[in-house]
mmCIF file of C-alpha atoms and ligand atoms in Angstrom:
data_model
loop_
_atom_site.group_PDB
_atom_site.id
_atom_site.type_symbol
_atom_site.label_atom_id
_atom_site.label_comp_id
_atom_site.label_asym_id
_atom_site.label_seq_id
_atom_site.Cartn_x
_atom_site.Cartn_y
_atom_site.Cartn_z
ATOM 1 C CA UNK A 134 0.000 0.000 0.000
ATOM 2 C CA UNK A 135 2.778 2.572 1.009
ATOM 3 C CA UNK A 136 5.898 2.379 -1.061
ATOM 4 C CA UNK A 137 8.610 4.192 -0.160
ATOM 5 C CA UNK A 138 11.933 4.247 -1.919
ATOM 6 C CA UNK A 139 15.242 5.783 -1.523
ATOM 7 C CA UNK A 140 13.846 8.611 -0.467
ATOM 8 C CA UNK A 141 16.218 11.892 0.417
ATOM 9 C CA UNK A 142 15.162 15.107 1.862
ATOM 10 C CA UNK A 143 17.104 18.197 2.016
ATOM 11 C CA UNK A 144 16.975 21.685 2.801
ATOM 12 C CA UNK A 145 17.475 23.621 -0.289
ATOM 13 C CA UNK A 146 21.127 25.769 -0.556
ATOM 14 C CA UNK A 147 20.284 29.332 0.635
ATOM 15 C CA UNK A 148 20.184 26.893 3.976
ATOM 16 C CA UNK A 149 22.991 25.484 3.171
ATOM 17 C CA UNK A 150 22.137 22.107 1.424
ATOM 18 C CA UNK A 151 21.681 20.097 4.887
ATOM 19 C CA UNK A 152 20.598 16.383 4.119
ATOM 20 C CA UNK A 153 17.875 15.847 6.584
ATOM 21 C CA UNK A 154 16.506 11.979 5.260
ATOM 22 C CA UNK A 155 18.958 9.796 3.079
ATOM 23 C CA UNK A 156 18.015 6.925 1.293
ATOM 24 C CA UNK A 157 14.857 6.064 3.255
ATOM 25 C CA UNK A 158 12.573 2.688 2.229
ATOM 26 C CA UNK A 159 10.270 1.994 3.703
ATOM 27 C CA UNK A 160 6.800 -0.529 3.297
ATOM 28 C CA UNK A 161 3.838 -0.545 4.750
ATOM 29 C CA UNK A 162 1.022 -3.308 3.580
ATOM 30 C CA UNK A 163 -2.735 -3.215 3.917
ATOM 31 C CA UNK A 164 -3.867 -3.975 7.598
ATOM 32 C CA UNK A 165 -0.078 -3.923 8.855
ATOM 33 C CA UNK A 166 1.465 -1.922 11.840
ATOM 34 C CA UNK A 167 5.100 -0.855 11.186
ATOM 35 C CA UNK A 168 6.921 0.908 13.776
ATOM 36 C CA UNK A 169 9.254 3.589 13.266
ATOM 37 C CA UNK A 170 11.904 4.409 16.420
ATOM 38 C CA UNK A 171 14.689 6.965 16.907
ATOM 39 C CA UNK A 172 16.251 9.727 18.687
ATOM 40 C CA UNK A 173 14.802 12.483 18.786
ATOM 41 C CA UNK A 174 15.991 14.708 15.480
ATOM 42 C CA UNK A 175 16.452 11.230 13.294
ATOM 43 C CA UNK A 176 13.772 12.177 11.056
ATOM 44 C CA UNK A 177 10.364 9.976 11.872
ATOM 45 C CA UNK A 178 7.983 13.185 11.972
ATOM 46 C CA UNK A 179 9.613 14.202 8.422
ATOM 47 C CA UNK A 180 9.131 10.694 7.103
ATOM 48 C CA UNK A 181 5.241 10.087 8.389
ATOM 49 C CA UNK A 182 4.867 14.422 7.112
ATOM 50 C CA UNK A 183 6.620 13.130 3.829
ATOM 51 C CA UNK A 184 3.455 10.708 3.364
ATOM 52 C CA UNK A 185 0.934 12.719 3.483
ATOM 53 C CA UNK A 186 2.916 15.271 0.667
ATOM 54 C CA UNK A 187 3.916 17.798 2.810
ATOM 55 C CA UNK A 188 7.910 18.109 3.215
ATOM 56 C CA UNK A 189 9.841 21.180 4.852
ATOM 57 C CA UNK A 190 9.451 23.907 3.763
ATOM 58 C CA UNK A 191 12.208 25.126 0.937
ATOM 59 C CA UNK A 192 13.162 21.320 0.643
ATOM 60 C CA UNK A 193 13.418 19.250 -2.071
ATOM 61 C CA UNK A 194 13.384 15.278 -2.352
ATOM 62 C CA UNK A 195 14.308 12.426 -3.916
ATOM 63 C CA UNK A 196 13.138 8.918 -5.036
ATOM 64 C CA UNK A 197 9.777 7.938 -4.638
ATOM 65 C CA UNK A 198 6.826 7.632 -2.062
ATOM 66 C CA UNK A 199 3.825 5.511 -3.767
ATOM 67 C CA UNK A 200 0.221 5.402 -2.138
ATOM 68 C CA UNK A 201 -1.287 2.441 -3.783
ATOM 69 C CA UNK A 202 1.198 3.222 -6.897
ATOM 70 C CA UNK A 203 0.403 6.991 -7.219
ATOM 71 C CA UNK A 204 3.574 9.262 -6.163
ATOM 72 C CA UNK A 205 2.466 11.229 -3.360
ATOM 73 C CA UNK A 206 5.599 14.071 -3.847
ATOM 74 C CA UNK A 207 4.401 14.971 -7.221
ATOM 75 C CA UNK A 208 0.239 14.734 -6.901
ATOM 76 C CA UNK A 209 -1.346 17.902 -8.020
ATOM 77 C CA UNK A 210 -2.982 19.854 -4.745
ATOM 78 C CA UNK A 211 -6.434 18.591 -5.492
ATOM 79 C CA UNK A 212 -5.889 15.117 -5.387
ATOM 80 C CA UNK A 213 -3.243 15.883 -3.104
ATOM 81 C CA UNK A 214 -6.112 16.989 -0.702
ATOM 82 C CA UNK A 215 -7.848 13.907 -1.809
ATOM 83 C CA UNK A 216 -5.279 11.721 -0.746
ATOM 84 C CA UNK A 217 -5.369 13.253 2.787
ATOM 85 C CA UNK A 218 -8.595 13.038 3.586
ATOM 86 C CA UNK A 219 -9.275 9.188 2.407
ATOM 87 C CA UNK A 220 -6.554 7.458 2.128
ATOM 88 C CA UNK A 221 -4.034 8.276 5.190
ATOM 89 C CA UNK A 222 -4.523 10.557 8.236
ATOM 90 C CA UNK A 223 -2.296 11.404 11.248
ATOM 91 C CA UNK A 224 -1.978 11.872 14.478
ATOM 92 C CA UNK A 225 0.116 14.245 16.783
ATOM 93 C CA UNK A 226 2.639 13.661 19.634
ATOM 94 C CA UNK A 227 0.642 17.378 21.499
ATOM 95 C CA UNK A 228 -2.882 17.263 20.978
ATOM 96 C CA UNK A 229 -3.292 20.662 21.960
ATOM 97 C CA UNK A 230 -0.798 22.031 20.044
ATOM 98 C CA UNK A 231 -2.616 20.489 16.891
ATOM 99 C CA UNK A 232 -6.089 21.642 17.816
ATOM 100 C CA UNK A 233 -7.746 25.101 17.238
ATOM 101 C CA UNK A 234 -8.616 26.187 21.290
ATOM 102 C CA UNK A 235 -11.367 28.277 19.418
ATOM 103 C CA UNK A 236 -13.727 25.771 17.752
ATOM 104 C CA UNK A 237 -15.905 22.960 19.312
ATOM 105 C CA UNK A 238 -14.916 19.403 19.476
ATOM 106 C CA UNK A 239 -17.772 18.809 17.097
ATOM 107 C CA UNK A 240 -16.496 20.809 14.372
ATOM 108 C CA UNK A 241 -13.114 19.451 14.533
ATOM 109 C CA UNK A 242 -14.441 15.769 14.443
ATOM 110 C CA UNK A 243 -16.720 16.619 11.477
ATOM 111 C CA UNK A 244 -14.485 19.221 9.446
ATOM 112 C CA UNK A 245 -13.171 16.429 7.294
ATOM 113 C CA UNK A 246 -16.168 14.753 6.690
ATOM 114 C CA UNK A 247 -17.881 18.162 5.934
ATOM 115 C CA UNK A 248 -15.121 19.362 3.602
ATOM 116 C CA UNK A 249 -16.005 15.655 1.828
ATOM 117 C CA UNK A 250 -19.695 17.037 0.916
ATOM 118 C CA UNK A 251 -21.326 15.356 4.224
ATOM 119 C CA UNK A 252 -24.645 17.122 5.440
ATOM 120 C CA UNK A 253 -24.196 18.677 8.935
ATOM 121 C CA UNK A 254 -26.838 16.540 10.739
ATOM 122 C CA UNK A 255 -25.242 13.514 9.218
ATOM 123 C CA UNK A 256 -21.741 14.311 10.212
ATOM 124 C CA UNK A 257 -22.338 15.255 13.808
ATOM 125 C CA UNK A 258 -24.242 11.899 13.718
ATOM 126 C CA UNK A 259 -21.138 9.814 12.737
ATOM 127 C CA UNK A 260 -19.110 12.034 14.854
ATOM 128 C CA UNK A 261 -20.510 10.966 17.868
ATOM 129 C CA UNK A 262 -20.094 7.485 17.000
ATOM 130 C CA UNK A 263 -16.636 8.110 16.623
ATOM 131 C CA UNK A 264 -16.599 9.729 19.820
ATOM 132 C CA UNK A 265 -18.268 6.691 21.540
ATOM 133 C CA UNK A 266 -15.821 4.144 19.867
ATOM 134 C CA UNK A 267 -12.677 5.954 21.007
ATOM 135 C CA UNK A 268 -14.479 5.762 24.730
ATOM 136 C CA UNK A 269 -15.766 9.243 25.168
ATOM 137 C CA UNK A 270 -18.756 8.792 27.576
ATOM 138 C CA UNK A 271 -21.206 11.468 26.495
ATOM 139 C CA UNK A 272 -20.541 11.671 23.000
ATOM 140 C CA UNK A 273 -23.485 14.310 22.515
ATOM 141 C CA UNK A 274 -22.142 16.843 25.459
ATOM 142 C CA UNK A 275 -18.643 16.248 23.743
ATOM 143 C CA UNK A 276 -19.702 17.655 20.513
ATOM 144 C CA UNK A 277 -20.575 20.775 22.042
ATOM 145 C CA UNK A 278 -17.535 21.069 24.476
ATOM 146 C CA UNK A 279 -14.051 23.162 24.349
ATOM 147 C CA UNK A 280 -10.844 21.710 23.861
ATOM 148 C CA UNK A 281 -9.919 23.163 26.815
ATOM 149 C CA UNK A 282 -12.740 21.205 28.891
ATOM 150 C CA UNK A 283 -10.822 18.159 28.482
ATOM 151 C CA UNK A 284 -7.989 16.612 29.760
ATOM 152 C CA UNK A 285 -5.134 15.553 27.526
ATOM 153 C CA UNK A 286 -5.913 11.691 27.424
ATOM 154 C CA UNK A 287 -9.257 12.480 25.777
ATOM 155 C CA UNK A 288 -8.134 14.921 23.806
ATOM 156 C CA UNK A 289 -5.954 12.458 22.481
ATOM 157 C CA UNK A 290 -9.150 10.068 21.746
ATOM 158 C CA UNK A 291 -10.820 13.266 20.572
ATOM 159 C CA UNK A 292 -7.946 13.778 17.946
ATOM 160 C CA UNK A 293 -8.003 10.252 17.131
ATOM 161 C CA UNK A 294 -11.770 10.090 16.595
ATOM 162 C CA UNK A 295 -10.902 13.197 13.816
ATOM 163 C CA UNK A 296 -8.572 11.069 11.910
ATOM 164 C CA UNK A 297 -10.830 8.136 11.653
ATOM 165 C CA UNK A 298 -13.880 9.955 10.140
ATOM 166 C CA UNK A 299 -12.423 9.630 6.663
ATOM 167 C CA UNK A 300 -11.804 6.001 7.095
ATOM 168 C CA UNK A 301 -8.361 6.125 6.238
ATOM 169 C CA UNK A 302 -6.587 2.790 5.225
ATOM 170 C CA UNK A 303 -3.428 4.156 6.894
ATOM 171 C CA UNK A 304 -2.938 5.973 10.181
ATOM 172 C CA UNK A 305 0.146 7.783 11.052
ATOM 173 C CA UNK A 306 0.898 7.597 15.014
ATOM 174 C CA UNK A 307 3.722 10.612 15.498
ATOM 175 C CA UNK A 308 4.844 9.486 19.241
ATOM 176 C CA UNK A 309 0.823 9.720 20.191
ATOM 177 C CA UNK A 310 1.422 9.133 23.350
ATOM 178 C CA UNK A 311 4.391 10.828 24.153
ATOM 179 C CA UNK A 312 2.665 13.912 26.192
ATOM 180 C CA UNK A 313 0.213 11.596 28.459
ATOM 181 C CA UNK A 314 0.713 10.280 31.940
ATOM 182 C CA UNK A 315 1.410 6.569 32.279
ATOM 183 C CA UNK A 316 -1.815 5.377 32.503
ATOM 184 C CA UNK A 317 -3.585 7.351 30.049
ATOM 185 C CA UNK A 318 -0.921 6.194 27.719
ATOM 186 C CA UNK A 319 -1.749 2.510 27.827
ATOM 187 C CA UNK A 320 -5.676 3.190 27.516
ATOM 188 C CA UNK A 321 -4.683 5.415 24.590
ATOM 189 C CA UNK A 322 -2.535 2.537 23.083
ATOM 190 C CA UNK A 323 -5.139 -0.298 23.812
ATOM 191 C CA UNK A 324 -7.776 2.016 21.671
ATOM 192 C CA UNK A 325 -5.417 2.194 18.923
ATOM 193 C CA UNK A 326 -5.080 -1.449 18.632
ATOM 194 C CA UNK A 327 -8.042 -2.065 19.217
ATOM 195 C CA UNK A 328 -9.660 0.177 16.415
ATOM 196 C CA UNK A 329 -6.548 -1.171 13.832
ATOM 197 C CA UNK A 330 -7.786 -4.578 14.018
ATOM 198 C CA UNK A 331 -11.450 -3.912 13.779
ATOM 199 C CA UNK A 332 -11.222 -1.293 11.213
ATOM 200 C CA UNK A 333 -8.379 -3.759 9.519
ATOM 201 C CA UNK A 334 -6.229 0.067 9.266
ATOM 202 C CA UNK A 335 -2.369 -0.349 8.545
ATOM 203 C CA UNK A 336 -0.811 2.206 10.993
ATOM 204 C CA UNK A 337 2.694 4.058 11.183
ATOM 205 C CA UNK A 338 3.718 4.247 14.645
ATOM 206 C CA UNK A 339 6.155 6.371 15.693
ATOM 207 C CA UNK A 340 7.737 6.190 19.056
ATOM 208 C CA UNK A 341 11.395 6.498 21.562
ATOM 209 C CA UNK A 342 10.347 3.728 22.751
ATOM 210 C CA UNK A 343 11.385 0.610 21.505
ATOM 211 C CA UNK A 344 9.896 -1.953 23.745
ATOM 212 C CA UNK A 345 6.533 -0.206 23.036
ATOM 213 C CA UNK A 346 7.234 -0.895 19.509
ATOM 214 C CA UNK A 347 7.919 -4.444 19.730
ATOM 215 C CA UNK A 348 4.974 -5.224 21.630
ATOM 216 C CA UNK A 349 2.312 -3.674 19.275
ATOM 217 C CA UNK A 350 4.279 -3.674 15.737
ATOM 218 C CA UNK A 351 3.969 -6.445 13.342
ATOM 219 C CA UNK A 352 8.048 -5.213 11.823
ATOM 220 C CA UNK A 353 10.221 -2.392 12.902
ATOM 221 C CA UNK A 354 12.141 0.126 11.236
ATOM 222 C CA UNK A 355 14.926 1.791 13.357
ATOM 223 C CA UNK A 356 16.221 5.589 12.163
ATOM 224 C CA UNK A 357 19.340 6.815 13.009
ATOM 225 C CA UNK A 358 20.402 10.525 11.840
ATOM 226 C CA UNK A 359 17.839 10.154 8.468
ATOM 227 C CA UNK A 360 18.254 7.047 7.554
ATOM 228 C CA UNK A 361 16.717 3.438 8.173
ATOM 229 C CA UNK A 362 19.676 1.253 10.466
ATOM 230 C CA UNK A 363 17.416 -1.669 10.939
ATOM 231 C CA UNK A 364 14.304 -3.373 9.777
ATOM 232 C CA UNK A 365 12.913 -6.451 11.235
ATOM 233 C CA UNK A 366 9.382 -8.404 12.568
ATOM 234 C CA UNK A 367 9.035 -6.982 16.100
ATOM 235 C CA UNK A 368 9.387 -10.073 18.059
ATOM 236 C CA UNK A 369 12.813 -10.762 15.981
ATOM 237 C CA UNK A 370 13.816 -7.485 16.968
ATOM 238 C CA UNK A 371 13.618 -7.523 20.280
ATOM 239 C CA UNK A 372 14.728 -10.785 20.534
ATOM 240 C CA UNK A 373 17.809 -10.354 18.512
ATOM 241 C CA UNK A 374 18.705 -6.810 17.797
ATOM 242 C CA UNK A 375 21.572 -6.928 15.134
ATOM 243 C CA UNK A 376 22.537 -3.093 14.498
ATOM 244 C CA UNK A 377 24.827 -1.692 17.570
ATOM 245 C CA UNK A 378 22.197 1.186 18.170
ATOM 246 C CA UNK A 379 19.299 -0.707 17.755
ATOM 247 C CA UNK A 380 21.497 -2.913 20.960
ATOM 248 C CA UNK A 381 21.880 0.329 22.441
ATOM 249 C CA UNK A 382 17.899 1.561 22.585
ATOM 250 C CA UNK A 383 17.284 -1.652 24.009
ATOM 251 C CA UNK A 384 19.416 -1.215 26.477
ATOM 252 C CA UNK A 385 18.161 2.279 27.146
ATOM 253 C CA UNK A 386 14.937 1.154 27.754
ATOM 254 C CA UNK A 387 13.867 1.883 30.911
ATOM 255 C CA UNK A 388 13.526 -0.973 33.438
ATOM 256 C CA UNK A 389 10.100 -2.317 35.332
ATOM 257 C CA UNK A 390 12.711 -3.214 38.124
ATOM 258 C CA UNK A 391 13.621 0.543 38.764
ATOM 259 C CA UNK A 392 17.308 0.197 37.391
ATOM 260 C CA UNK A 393 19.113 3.325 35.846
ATOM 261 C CA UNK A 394 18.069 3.448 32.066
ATOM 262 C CA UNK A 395 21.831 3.453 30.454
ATOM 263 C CA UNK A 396 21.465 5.117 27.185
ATOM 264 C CA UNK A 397 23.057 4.661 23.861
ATOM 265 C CA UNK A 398 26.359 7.293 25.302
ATOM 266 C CA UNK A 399 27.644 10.142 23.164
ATOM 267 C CA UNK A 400 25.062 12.188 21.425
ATOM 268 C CA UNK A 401 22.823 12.112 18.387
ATOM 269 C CA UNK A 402 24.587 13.329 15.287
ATOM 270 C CA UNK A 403 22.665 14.990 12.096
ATOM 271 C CA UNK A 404 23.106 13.920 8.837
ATOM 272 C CA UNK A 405 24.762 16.794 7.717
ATOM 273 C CA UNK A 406 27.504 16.825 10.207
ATOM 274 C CA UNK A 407 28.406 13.901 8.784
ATOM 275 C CA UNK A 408 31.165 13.339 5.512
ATOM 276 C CA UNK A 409 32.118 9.554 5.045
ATOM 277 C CA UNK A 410 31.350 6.556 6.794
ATOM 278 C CA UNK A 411 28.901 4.993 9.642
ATOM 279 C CA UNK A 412 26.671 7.759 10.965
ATOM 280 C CA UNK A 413 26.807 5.508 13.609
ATOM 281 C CA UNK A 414 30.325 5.117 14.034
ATOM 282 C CA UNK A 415 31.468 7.862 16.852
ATOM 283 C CA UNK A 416 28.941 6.021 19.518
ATOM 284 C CA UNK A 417 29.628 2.805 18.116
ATOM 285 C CA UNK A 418 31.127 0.340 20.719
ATOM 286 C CA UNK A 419 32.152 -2.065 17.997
ATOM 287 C CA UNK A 420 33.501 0.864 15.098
ATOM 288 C CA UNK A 421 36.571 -0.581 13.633
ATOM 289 C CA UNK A 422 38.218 2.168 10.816
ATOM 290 C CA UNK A 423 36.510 1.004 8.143
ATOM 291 C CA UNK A 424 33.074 1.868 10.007
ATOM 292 C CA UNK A 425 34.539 5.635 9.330
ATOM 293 C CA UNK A 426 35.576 5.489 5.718
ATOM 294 C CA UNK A 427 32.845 3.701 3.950
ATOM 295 C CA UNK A 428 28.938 4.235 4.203
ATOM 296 C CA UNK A 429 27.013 0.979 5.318
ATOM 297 C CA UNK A 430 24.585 0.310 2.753
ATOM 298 C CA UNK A 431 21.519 -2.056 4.041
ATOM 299 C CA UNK A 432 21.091 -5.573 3.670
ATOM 300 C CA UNK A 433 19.374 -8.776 4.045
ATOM 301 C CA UNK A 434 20.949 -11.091 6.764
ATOM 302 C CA UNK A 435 19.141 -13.658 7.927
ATOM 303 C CA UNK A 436 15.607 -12.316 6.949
ATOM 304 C CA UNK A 437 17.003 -8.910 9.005
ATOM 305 C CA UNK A 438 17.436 -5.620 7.407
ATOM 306 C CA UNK A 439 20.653 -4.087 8.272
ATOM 307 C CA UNK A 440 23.034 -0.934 7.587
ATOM 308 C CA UNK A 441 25.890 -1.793 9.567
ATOM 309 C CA UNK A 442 29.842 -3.202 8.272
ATOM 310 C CA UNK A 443 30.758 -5.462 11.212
ATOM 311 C CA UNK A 444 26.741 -6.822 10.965
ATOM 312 C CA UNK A 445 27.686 -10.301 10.496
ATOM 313 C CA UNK A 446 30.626 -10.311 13.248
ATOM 314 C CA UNK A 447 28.855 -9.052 15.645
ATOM 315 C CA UNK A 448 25.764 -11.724 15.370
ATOM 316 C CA UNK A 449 26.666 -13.443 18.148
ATOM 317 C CA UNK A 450 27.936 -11.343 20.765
ATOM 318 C CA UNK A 451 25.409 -9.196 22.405
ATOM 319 C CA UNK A 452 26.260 -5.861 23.119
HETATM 320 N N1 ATP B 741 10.471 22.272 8.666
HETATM 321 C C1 ATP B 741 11.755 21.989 8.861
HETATM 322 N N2 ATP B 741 12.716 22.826 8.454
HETATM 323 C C2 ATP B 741 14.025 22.541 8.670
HETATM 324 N N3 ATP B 741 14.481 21.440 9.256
HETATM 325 C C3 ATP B 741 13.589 20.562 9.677
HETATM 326 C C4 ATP B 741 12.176 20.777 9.512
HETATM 327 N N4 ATP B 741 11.531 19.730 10.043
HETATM 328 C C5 ATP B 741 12.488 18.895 10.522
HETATM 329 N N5 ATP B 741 13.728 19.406 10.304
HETATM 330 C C6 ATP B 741 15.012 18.746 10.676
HETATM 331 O O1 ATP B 741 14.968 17.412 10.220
HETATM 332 C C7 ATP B 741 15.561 16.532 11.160
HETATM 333 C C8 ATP B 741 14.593 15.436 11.524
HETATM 334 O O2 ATP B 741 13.499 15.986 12.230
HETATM 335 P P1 ATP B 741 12.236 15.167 12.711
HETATM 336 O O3 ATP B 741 11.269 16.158 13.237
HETATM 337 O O4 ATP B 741 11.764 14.281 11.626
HETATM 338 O O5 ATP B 741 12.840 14.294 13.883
HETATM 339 P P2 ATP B 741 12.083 13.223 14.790
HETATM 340 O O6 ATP B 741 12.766 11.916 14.578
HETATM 341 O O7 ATP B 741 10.630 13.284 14.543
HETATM 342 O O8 ATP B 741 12.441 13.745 16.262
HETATM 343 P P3 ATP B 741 11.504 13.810 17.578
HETATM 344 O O9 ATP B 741 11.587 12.453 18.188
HETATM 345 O O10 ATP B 741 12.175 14.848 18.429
HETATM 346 O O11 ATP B 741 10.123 14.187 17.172
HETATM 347 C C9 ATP B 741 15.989 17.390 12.329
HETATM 348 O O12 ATP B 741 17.358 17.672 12.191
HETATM 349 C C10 ATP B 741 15.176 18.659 12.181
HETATM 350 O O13 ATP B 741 15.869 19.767 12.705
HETATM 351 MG MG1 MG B 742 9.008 13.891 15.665
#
C-alpha cells in the first residue's frame, strides 16, 4: 500500500544544502502496523509528514513515495487533498498544540467529513459514534464542548476520533502518546489497537520507545540521523537486535525493576555533520576504521534488514 523508496530530503542551498533523510525505504502493507523508532531529530515526523505530501518547507526530495502506486511528492494539490482526507490521516505527539482552542470538538471531528460534501446533521451523527468508539462517555455533550474542557488523554481520543472519520486505510501515530501520563498512555494505546484490528487500518507508529514498539508492531524500522539502520518483525527485533544502536535503545529502555536506564552514550549526530562513513560510528562500541571510511549500505541477513559493516561479526555477541 505505502511504497517508499530511496527517499532523500534536504533543505534547499540558501540553507545550506543540509541532508535531513537519506536513502529512506520503507513498506507498509494493507492492515499492517510498522513501527518507526529513533532519537529524537532522526527524522520519523519528516518521514510520516513526507506521506501525506507535505515536506519542509524550501526542501526538495528524492526517489519515490507511492500510495497504492500513485507518487504522493508529485500529486497535483487537489488530489493531493484527496489523498489526505481518504486514504491516510495522522496523528500528533501534542494534541493541543494540533487543535484550534477556538472551535468545538464537534467541528473538529466533522471538518473532514464536511469538507467531503457530508450534510451537517449527518456528520455530527457519525461524529458521535466516533466519539463513543474511542471511549468518550457522552458523546453528545462532547460535541458541544471546548478543547480546553478536556484533559489531555481524551483529547488524544478526541484527535483520534478526527482522523478516523475519513476512514483512512493508513494511520500515522507521530509518538501519540508521548505527552500523556502513564496510565492514560496505555488506555490510549489499547484504543489504537483495538480500532486497527477492527477497522483492519495499517498504521505508522512512531515512538522512543522501543519496547513499546515491539509489543504492538507487526516489523520495525529503526532511524538513526535520516536514515533506516534496521528493519525487522518486532518479536525478531527484540529478541535479537543486530545493528549496535538498535542494541543500544534496548538497552536504554527503561527498566520495570527501577534500574538506571543506560542510554546509547555520546550524542545524536545529524546527517549533515556527517562526511564519510557509519553515521553511527562515533557512539559505536564495535567501530573498527573502516566503520569511518565507507557508508554501510543495508542488507538482508538472515531475513534482518541491516546498515551496519561489522553486521555479520557481531551476530553473536550481544552488546
Ligand atoms: N520544517 C523543517 N525545516 C528545517 N528542518 C527541519 C524541519 N523539520 C524537521 N527538520 C530537521 O529534520 C531533522 C529530523 O526531524 P524530525 O522532526 O523528523 O525528527 P524526529 O525523529 O521526529 O524527532 P523527535 O523524536 O524529536 O520528534 C531534524 O534535524 C530537524 O531539525
Ligand atoms: Mg518527531
Amino acid at each position: 500500500m505505502l511504497e517508499i523508496e530511496d527517499l532523500s530530503v534536504r533543505l534547499a542551498p540558501g540553507k545550506a544544502a543540509r541532508p535531513i533523510l537519506d536513502g529512506v525505504s520503507l513498506r507498509v502493507a494493507q492492515g499492517e502496523t510498522v513501527g518507526l523508532v529513533g532519537e529524537s531529530g532522526s527524522g520519523k515526523s519528516v518521514t510520516c509528514r513526507a506521506v501525506l505530501g507535505l515536506l519542509p518547507g524550501g526542501s526538495a526530495a528524492g526517489g519515490s513515495l507511492r500510495f497504492d502506486g500513485d507518487d504522493v511528492l508529485s500529486m497535483p494539490a487537489a488530489r493531493l487533498r484527496e489523498h489526505r482526507r481518504r486514504d491516510v490521516a495522522m496523528i500528533f505527539q501534542d494534541p493541543l498544540a494540533s487543535i484550534n482552542p477556538m472551535r468545538r470538538i464537534g467541528d473538529h471531528v466533522t471538518e473532514g467529513m464536511r469538507a467531503s460534501g457530508v450534510p451537517r446533521e449527518e456528520a455530527l451523527a457519525r461524529a458521535e459514534g466516533l466519539l463513543e468508539s474511542v471511549g468518550i462517555r457522552d458523546p453528545r455533550a462532547a460535541l458541544r464542548s471546548y478543547p480546553h474542557e478536556f484533559s489531555g488523554g481524551m483529547l488524544q481520543r478526541v484527535m483520534i476520533a478526527g482522523a478516523l472519520a475519513g476512514e483512512p486505510r493508513l494511520l500515522l501515530a507521530d509518538e501519540p502518546t508521548t505527552a500523556l501520563d502513564v496510565t492514560t498512555q496505555a488506555e490510549v494505546i489499547s484504543i489504537l489497537t483495538g480500532l486497527r484490528t477492527e477497522r483492519s487500518m495499517a498504521m505508522l507508529f512512531v515512538t522512543h520507545d522501543l519496547e513499546l514498539a515491539a509489543a504492538i508492531c507487526d516489523r520495525v524500522c529503526v532511524m538513526y540521523a535520516g536514515r533506516i539502520v534496521e528493519v525487522q518483525p518486532a518479536e525478531a527485533l527484540f529478541a535479537r537486535p543486530r545493528h549496535p544502536y538498535t542494541r543500544g535503545l534496548l538497552t536504554a529502555t527503561p527498566r520495570l525493576d527501577g534500574g538506571r536506564p543506560h542510554g546509547v552514550p555520546g550524542r545524536p549526530v545529524s546527517l549533515s555533520d556527517l562526511v564519510t562513513g557509519c553515521a553511527f560510528a562515533p557512539r559505536c562500541p564495535h567501530a573498527s576504521p573502516v566503520c569511518e571510511e565507507q557508508d554501510p549500505v543495508i542488507r538482508t541477513i538472515d531475513g534482518a534488514q541491516v546498515a551496519c559493516l561489522r553486521a555479520e561479526e557481531l551476530t553473536d555477541e550481544r552488546a
